[in-house]
Structure formats: C-alpha cells, structure tokens
Coordinates of C-alpha atoms and ligand atoms in Angstrom, one line a residue:
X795 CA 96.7 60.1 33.8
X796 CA 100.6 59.1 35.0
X797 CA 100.8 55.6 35.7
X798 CA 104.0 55.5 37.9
X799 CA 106.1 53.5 40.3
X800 CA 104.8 54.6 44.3
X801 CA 106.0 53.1 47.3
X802 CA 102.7 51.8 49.0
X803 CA 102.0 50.8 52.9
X804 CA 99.2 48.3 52.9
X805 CA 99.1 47.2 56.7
X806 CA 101.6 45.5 59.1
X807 CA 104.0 44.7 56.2
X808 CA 106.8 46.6 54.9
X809 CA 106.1 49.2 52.5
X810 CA 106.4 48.1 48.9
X811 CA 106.8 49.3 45.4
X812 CA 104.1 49.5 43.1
X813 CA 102.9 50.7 40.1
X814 CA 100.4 53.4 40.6
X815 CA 98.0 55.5 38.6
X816 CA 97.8 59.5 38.9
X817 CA 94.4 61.3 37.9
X818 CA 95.0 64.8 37.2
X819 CA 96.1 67.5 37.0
X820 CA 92.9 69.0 36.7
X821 CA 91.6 72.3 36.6
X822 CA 93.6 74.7 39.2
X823 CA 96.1 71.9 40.2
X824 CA 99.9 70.9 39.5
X825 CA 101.0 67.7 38.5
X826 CA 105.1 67.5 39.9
X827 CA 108.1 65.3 39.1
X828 CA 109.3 64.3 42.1
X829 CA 113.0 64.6 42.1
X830 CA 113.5 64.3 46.0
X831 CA 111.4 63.7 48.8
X832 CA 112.9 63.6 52.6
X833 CA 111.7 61.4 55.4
X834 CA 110.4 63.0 58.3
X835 CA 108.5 61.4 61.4
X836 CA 105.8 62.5 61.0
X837 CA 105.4 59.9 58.1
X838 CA 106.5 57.2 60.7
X839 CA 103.3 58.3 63.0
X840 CA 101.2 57.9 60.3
X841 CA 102.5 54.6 59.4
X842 CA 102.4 53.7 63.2
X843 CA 98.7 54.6 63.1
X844 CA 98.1 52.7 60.0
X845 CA 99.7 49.7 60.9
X846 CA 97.6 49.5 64.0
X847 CA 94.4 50.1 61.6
X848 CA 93.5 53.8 62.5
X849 CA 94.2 54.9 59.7
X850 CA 92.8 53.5 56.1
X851 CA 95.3 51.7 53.6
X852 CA 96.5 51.5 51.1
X853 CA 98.5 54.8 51.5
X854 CA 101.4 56.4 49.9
X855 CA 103.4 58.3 52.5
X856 CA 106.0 61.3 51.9
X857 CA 105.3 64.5 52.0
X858 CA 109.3 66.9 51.9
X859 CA 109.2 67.1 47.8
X860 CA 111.0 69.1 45.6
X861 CA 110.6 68.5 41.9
X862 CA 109.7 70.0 38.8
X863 CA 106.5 71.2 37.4
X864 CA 105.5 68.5 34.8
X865 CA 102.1 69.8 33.8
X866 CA 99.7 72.8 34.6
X867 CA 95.7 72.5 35.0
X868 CA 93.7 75.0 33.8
X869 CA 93.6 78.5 35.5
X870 CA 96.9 77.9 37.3
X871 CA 98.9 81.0 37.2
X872 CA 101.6 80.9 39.8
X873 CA 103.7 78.2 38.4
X874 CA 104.2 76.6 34.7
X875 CA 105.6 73.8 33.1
X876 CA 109.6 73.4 33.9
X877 CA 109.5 75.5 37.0
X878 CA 111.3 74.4 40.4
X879 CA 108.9 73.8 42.8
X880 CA 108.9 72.6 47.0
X881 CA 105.5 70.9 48.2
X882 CA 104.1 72.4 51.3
X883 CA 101.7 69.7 52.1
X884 CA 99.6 72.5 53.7
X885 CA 98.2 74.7 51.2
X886 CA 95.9 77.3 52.2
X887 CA 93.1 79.2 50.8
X888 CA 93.9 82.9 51.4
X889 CA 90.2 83.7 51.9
X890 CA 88.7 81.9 54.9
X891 CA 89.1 83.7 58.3
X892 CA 92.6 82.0 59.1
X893 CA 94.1 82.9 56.0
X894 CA 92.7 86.7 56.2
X895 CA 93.6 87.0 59.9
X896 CA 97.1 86.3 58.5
X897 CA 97.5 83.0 59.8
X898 CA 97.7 80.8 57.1
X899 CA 99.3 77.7 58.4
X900 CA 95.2 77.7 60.4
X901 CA 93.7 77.4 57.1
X902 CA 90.2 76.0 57.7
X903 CA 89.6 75.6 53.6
X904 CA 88.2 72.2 52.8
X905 CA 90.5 72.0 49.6
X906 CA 92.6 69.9 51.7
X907 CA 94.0 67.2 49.2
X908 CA 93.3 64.6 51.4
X909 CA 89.6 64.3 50.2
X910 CA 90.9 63.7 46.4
X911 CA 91.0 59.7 48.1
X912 CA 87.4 59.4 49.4
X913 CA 86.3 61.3 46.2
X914 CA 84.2 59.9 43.7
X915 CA 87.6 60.1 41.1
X916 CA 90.0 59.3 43.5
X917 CA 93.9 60.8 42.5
X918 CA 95.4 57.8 43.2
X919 CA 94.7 54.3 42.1
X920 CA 96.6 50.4 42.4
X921 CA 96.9 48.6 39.6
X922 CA 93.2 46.6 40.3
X923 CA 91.8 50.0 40.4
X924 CA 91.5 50.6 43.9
X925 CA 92.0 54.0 45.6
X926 CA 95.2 54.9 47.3
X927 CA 95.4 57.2 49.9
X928 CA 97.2 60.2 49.3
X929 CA 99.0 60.5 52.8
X930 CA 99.9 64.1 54.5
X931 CA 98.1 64.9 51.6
X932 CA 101.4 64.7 49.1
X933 CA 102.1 61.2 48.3
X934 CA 106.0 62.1 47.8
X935 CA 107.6 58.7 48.0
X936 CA 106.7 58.4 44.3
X937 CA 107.7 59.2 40.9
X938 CA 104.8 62.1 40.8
X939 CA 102.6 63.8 42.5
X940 CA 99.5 66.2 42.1
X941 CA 98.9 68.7 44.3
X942 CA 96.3 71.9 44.2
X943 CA 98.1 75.1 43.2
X944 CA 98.2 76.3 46.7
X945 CA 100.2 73.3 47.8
X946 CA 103.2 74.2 45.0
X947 CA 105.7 77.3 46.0
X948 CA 107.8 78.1 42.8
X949 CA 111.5 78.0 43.9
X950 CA 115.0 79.2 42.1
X951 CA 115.9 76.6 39.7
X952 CA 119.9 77.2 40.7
X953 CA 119.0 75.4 44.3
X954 CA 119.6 71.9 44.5
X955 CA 116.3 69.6 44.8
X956 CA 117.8 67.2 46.8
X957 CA 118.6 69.7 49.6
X958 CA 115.8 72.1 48.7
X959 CA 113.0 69.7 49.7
X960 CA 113.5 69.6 53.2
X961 CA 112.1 73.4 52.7
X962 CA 108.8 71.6 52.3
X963 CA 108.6 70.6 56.0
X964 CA 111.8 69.8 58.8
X965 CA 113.5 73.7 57.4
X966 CA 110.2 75.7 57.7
X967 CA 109.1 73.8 60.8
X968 CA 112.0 73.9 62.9
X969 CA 113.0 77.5 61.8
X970 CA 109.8 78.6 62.0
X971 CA 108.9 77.7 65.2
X972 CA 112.0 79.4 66.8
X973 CA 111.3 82.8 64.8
X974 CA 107.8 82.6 63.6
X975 CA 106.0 80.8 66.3
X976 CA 108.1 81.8 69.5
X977 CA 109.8 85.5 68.1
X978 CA 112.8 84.0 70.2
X979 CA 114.3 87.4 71.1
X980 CA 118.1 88.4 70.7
X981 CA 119.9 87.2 73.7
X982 CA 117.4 85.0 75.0
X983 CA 118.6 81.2 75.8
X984 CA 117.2 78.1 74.1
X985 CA 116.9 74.5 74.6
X986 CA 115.6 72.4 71.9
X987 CA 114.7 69.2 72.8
X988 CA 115.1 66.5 70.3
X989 CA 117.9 67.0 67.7
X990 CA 115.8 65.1 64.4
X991 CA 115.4 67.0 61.2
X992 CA 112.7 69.0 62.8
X993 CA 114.7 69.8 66.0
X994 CA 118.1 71.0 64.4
X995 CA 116.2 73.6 62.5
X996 CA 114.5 74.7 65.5
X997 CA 118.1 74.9 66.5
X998 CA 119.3 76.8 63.7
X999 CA 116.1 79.2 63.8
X1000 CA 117.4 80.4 67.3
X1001 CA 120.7 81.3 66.2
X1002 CA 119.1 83.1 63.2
X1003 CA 117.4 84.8 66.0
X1004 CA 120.1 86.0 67.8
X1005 CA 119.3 83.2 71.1
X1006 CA 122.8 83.8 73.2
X1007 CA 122.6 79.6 74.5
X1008 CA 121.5 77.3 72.6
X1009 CA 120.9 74.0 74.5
X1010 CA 119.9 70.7 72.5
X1011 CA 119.0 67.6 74.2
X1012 CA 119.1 64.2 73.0
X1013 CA 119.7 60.6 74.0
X1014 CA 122.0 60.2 70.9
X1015 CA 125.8 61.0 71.9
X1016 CA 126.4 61.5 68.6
X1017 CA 124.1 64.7 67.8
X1018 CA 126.3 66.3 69.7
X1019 CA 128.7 66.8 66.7
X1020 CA 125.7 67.6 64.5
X1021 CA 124.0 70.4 67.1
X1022 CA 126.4 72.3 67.0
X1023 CA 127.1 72.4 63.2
X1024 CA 123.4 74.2 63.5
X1025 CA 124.3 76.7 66.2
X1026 CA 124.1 74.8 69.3
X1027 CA 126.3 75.6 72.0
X1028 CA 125.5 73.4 74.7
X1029 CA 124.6 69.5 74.0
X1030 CA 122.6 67.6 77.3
X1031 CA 122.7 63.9 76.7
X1032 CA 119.2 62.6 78.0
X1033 CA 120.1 59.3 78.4
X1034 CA 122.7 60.4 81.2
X1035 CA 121.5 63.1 83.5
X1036 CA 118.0 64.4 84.3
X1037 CA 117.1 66.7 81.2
X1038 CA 115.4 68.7 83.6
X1039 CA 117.9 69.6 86.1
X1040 CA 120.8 70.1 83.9
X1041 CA 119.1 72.7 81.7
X1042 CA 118.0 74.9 84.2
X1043 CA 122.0 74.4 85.8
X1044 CA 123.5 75.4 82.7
X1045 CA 121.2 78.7 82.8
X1046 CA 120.7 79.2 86.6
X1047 CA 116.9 78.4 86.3
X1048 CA 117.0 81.6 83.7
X1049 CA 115.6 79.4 80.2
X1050 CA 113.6 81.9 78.5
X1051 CA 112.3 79.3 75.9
X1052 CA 112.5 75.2 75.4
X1053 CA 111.1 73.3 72.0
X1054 CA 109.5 69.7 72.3
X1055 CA 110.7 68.4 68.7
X1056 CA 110.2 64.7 69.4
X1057 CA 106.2 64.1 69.8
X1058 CA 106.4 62.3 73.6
X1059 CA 104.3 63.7 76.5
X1060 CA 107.1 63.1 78.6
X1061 CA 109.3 65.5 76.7
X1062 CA 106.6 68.2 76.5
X1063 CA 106.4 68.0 80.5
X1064 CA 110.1 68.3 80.5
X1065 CA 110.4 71.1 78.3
X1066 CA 107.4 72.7 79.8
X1067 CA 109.5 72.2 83.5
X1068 CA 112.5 73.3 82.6
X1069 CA 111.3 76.9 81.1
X1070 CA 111.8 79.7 83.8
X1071 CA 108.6 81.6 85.4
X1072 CA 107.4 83.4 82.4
X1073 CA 109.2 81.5 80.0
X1074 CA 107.9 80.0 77.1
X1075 CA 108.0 75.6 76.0
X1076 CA 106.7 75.3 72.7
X1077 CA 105.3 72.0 71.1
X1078 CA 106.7 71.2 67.6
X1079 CA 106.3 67.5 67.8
X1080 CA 103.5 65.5 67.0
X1081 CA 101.9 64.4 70.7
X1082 CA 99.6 61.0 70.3
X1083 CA 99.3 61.1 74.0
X1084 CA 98.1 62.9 77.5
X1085 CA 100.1 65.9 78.2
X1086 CA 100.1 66.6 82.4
X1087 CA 101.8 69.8 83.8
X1088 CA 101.3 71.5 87.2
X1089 CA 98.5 74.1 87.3
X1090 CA 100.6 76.2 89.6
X1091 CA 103.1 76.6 87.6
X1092 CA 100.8 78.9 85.0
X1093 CA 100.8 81.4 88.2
X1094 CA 104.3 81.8 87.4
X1095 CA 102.9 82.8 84.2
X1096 CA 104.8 80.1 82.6
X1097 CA 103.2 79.5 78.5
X1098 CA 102.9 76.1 76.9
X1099 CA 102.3 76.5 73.1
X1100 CA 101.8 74.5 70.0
X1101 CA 103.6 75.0 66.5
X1102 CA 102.2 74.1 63.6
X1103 CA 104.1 74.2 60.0
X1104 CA 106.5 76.7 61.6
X1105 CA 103.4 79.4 61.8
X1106 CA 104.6 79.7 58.1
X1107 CA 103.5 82.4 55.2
X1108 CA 104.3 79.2 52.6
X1109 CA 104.6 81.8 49.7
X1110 CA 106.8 84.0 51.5
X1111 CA 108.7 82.0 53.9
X1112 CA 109.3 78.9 51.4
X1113 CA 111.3 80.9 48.8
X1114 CA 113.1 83.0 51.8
X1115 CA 115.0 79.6 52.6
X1116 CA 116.1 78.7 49.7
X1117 CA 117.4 82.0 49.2
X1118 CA 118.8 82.0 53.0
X1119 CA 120.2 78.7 52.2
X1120 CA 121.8 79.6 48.4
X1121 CA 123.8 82.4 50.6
X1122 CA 125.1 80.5 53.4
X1123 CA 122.9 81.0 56.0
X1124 CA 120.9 78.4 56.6
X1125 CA 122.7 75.0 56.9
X1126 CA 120.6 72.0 54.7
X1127 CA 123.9 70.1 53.4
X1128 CA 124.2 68.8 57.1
X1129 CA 120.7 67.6 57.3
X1130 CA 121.1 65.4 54.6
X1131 CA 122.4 62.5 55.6
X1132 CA 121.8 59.9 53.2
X1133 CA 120.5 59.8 50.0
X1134 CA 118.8 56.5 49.1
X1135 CA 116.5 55.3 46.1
X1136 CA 112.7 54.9 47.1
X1137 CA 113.0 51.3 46.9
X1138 CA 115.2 51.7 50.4
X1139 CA 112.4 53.2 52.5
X1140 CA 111.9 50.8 54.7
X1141 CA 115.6 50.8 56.1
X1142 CA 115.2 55.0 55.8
X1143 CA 112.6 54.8 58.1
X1144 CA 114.4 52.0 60.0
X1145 CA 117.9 54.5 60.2
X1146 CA 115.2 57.2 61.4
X1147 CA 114.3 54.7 64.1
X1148 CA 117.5 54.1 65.3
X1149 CA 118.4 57.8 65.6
X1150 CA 121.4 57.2 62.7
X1151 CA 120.2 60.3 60.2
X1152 CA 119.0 64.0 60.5
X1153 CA 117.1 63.5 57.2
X1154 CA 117.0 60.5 54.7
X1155 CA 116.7 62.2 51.1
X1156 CA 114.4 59.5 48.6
X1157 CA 115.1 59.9 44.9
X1158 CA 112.6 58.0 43.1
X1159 CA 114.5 58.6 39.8
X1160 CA 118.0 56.8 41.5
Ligands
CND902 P1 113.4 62.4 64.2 O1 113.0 61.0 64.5 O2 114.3 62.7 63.1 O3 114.1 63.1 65.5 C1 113.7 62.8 66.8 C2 114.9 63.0 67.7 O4 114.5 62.9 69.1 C3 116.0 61.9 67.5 O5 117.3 62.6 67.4 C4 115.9 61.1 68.8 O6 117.2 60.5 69.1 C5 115.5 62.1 69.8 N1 114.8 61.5 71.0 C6 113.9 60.5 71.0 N2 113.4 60.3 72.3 C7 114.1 61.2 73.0 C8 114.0 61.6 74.4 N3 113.2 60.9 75.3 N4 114.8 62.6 74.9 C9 115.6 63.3 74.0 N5 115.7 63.0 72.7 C10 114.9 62.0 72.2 O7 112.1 63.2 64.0 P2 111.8 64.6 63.2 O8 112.8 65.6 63.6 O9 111.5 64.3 61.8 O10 110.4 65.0 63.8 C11 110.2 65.4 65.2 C12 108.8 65.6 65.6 O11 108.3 66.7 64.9 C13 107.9 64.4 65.2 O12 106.9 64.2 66.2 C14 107.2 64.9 63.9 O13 106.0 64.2 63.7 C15 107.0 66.3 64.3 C16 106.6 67.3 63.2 C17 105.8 68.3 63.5 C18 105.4 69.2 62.6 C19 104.6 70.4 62.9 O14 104.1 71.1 62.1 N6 104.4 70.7 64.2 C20 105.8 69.1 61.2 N7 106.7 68.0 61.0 C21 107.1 67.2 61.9
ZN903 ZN1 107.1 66.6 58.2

C-alpha cells in the first residue's frame, strides 16, 4: 500500500490534490514512480463526460507516464525494480484472437485495468476510504501508479522521462497512425488536420514515411511555426479559408491521405471531403458525435478509417521511439511545451483549451 498525493476530479469542480491510497502491486503487476506524465485530450473528454455525470467520480486522470519501476509483483519478468519504464494505458494479452491475429492494439482481454475500481479491493482509495477511479486505466497525474505487466514497456534509462512519456500515447498515436495504420506510401501527399500533440506526430510519421506534402490544418496561426518543425510543408489556417477547398488547391484534387486529429464530426467530414477518389481520411481523434458523409462518394472508392493507439505492437513500437528519438529522428523536445507541477493541472488543461501548448509535461515530484 503507497499512500500518495493524486490529483482528483470529483464533478463540476476543478480538479484538486489529494492524498490517495495505492493497493498493489500484486501478483503479475508493476507499481511505477511517476516521474512525468503529459496531458493529452483525451483526458479533457473524459473530464467533459465526467463533469456532465457520464462517467463515475471520483477519478484520477492522466495516462502519458514515464517513470521508474518502484516495485515488482510476483511472476513479473519483463521489467524489475529501477528499470525505465513508458505506460501504454492499453496493455494487451497476447493470446485472445486480436492479439494472435497480430493486432494488439484490438485486445479483447478483460485484464483491462479499469475493472481494478469496481473490484471488490479497488487500486485506488480517498482518504475516507472510498474508491477512486483509475481513469484511461493509468491514473498518471499522481505520485504512482500500478499498472498490470502488460501495461509497462521497459525503456533505455539514458532517455529523458520528461520527453520520453509522451511515447505512452500523442508519439505512438500520431506516428503510428501515418505509418502503422495508413502505410502512407513514399511520395504520397498528406494533410493532417489538427496540429495537438496527437496531430504533429501524425505529422511527423508522414515525413518518416517518405509523404512528398505534408499539409496541416489548424485554426491556430501560430502552429504554423511548430508544423513545420515536424515536417510539414504546407500550413492551412481553418479559421480563414474553407479547409476543404484549399487542400484539394494546393494538391490539384490529388490528396492521397487526410488525418482527423481533433475528435469533431465536422472535421472528419472535412478530411473525409477533401481525400481524392481512392484516397484515404483516417480518424485519430476521439468522435463523441454523428459522423455524415456522402454515400456516393464510396463509388469513388474513397476509405474512411479509424486509428486506434497508432495500430501499435506496444513492445516493439514503444522502445523503437525512444531509440528513434535518442538519434535524432523523431522530434519530442518540440512537443513539450511546458513543464508544470501536478498542482497546475487545471490551467494545463486550461492552456490545452486555449490551443497555447503541443503537450503540457506534469511532474508530480516538482
Ligand atoms: P489538442 O487539444 O492538443 O489538439 C487539437 C488541435 O486541434 C489544436 O491545435 C486545435 O487548435 C485544433 N483545432 C480545434 N478545432 C479545430 C478545427 N475546427 N479545425 C482545425 N483545427 C482545430 O489534442 P490532442 O492532440 O491531444 O488530441 C487530439 C485528438 O486525438 C483528441 O480527440 C484525442 O482524444 C484524440 C486521441 C486519440 C487517440 C487514439 O488512439 N485514436 C489517442 N489519444 C488521443
Ligand atoms: Zn492520449
């Protein structure tokens, strides 16, 4: 048991700080220092969905940790005490028919550690004893966490933790999507729509893939300066001209793929518009909503597709881009745009809000 200070969202409120207990690790689980832990928006839907009651409270968001292994349950093998670690918040089984099929980011494997809050021993607890939810199953935006052993890749201990993290989702999201999800192909041209955390990696996954234009749209003047930092070549300010029409300008109606990375219906229908016949608009962001495209359009052959976790092999692909990053060719020093002690989360999520920051970086130990 870790008793330990958590930043905790109870409802309509802001989120507060509060001390926290932590069961565990038990048998075939981790128990992780978190040393940083980056915001991403996908905590800000969940904390949307809380506040409006659809989702139980109290809950402990945060789920972009790196940190170091504290303490090993029984039968764990792949990491040990003192080892570098990156969370993937979704760990998979490697047996169930996903997993074997070789798509592991499916996983159908009820493991999920969600459940560890409804159990009958839940993993987290307030100080009056009640159960906390573990959110995105990680619970980052505190001074530990425990996560199953699947849920903990073992990283080199020369990479920094505070860049590192963002591994655990934005990196192998974005990336992933463009190279993983997609297979952008050499020469092809890209627009990525939504220049976040998540949407400069899909960014800088097509230029890893070889895309000859790379278009990124936002309604932010200022991501212009950071796109391109990240490989893109051509910035399309949303908030000025039609998305639409100017993309398929710049390429002469020729886009061969276009990335949703914001979570809005609207922008799905605009990606999926803007793709040429046969082309490709893949969804990356988080869609609460209706999504309406033209049936005639899939006579053109046109393909809308989801991306989840950057189709990622978490064992293989997390440790790649570190190793991509530790030689130069993956960009995470520009993602972090501000690092900020977990007490500041509500103004990180409030910079997120206001389109300031490619990632906020929360250091519990600041
Ligand atoms: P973040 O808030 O950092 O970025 C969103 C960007 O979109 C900002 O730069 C905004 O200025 C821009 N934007 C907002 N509205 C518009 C618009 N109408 N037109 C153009 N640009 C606009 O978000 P993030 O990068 O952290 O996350 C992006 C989405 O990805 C979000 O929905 C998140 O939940 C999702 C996601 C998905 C997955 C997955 O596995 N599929 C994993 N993690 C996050
Ligand atoms: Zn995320």
């Amino acid at each position: 048991m870790t008793t330990m200070q958590s930043a905790v969202l109870r409802g309509p409120d802001p989120i507060t700080m509060e001390e926290v207990t932590l069961h565990g690790p038990e048998a075939g689980e981790v128990l992780v220092r978190v040393v940083a832990c980056g915001v991403c928006h996908s905590d800000l839907h969940t904390i949307n969905r809380a506040r409006s009651g659809a989702l139980p409270v109290p809950v402990i968001l945060g789920h972009e940790v790196g940190g170091v292994v504290e303490a090993v349950g029984s039968g764990v093998t792949s990491v040990a005490e003192g080892d570098h670690v990156v969370v993937a918040f979704r760990p998979n089984c490697g047996i169930c028919y996903f997993c074997v099929r070789g798509e592991p980011h499916l996983c159908e494997q009820p493991d999920y550690p969600e459940r560890a809050a409804t159990g009958s021993n839940p993993r987290l607890r307030d100080a009056q004893g009640q159960p906390v939810q573990q959110g995105i199953g990680v619970a980052g935006y505190s001074q530990y966490t425990v996560m199953p052993e699947r849920g903990v890749v073992k990283v080199r201990k020369d990479a920094p933790l505070d860049r590192v993290c963002l591994v655990g989702c934005g990196v192998t999201t974005g990336v992933g999507a463009a190279t993983r999800t997609a297979k952008v192909e050499p020469g092809s041209d890209v627009a990525v729509i939504g220049l976040g955390g998540v949407g400069l990696n899909v960014v800088q996954g097509a230029r890893l893939a070889g895309a000859r234009r790379i278009i990124g749209v936002d309604m932010v003047a200022g991501k212009a300066e950071l796109g391109a930092k990240f490989g893109m070549t051509d910035f399309v300010n949303a908030s000025e001209v039609d998305p639409v029409a100017r993309v398929q300008e710049l390429t002469n109606n020729r886009l061969d793929y276009a990335f949703e990375a914001i979570g809005l219906g609207k922008t799905v229908e605009q990606a999926f518009a803007m793709v040429r016949r046969g082309g490709t608009a893949v969804v990356v962001g988080v869609v609460g909503q209706e999504v309406t495209v033209p049936g005639l359009a899939f006579l053109g052959e046109k393909r809308l597709v989801g991306s989840f976790f950057g189709s990622a092999k978490l064992q293989y692909d997390l440790p790649t881009y570190v190793d991509m990053y530790m030689d130069g060719r993956l960009n995470l020093d520009d993602l972090v745009s501000r690092k900020r002690p977990m007490h500041q989360i509500n103004e990180a999520f409030q910079d997120m809000e206001a389109g300031l920051v490619a990632r906020s970086v929360m250091e519990p130990g600041a």
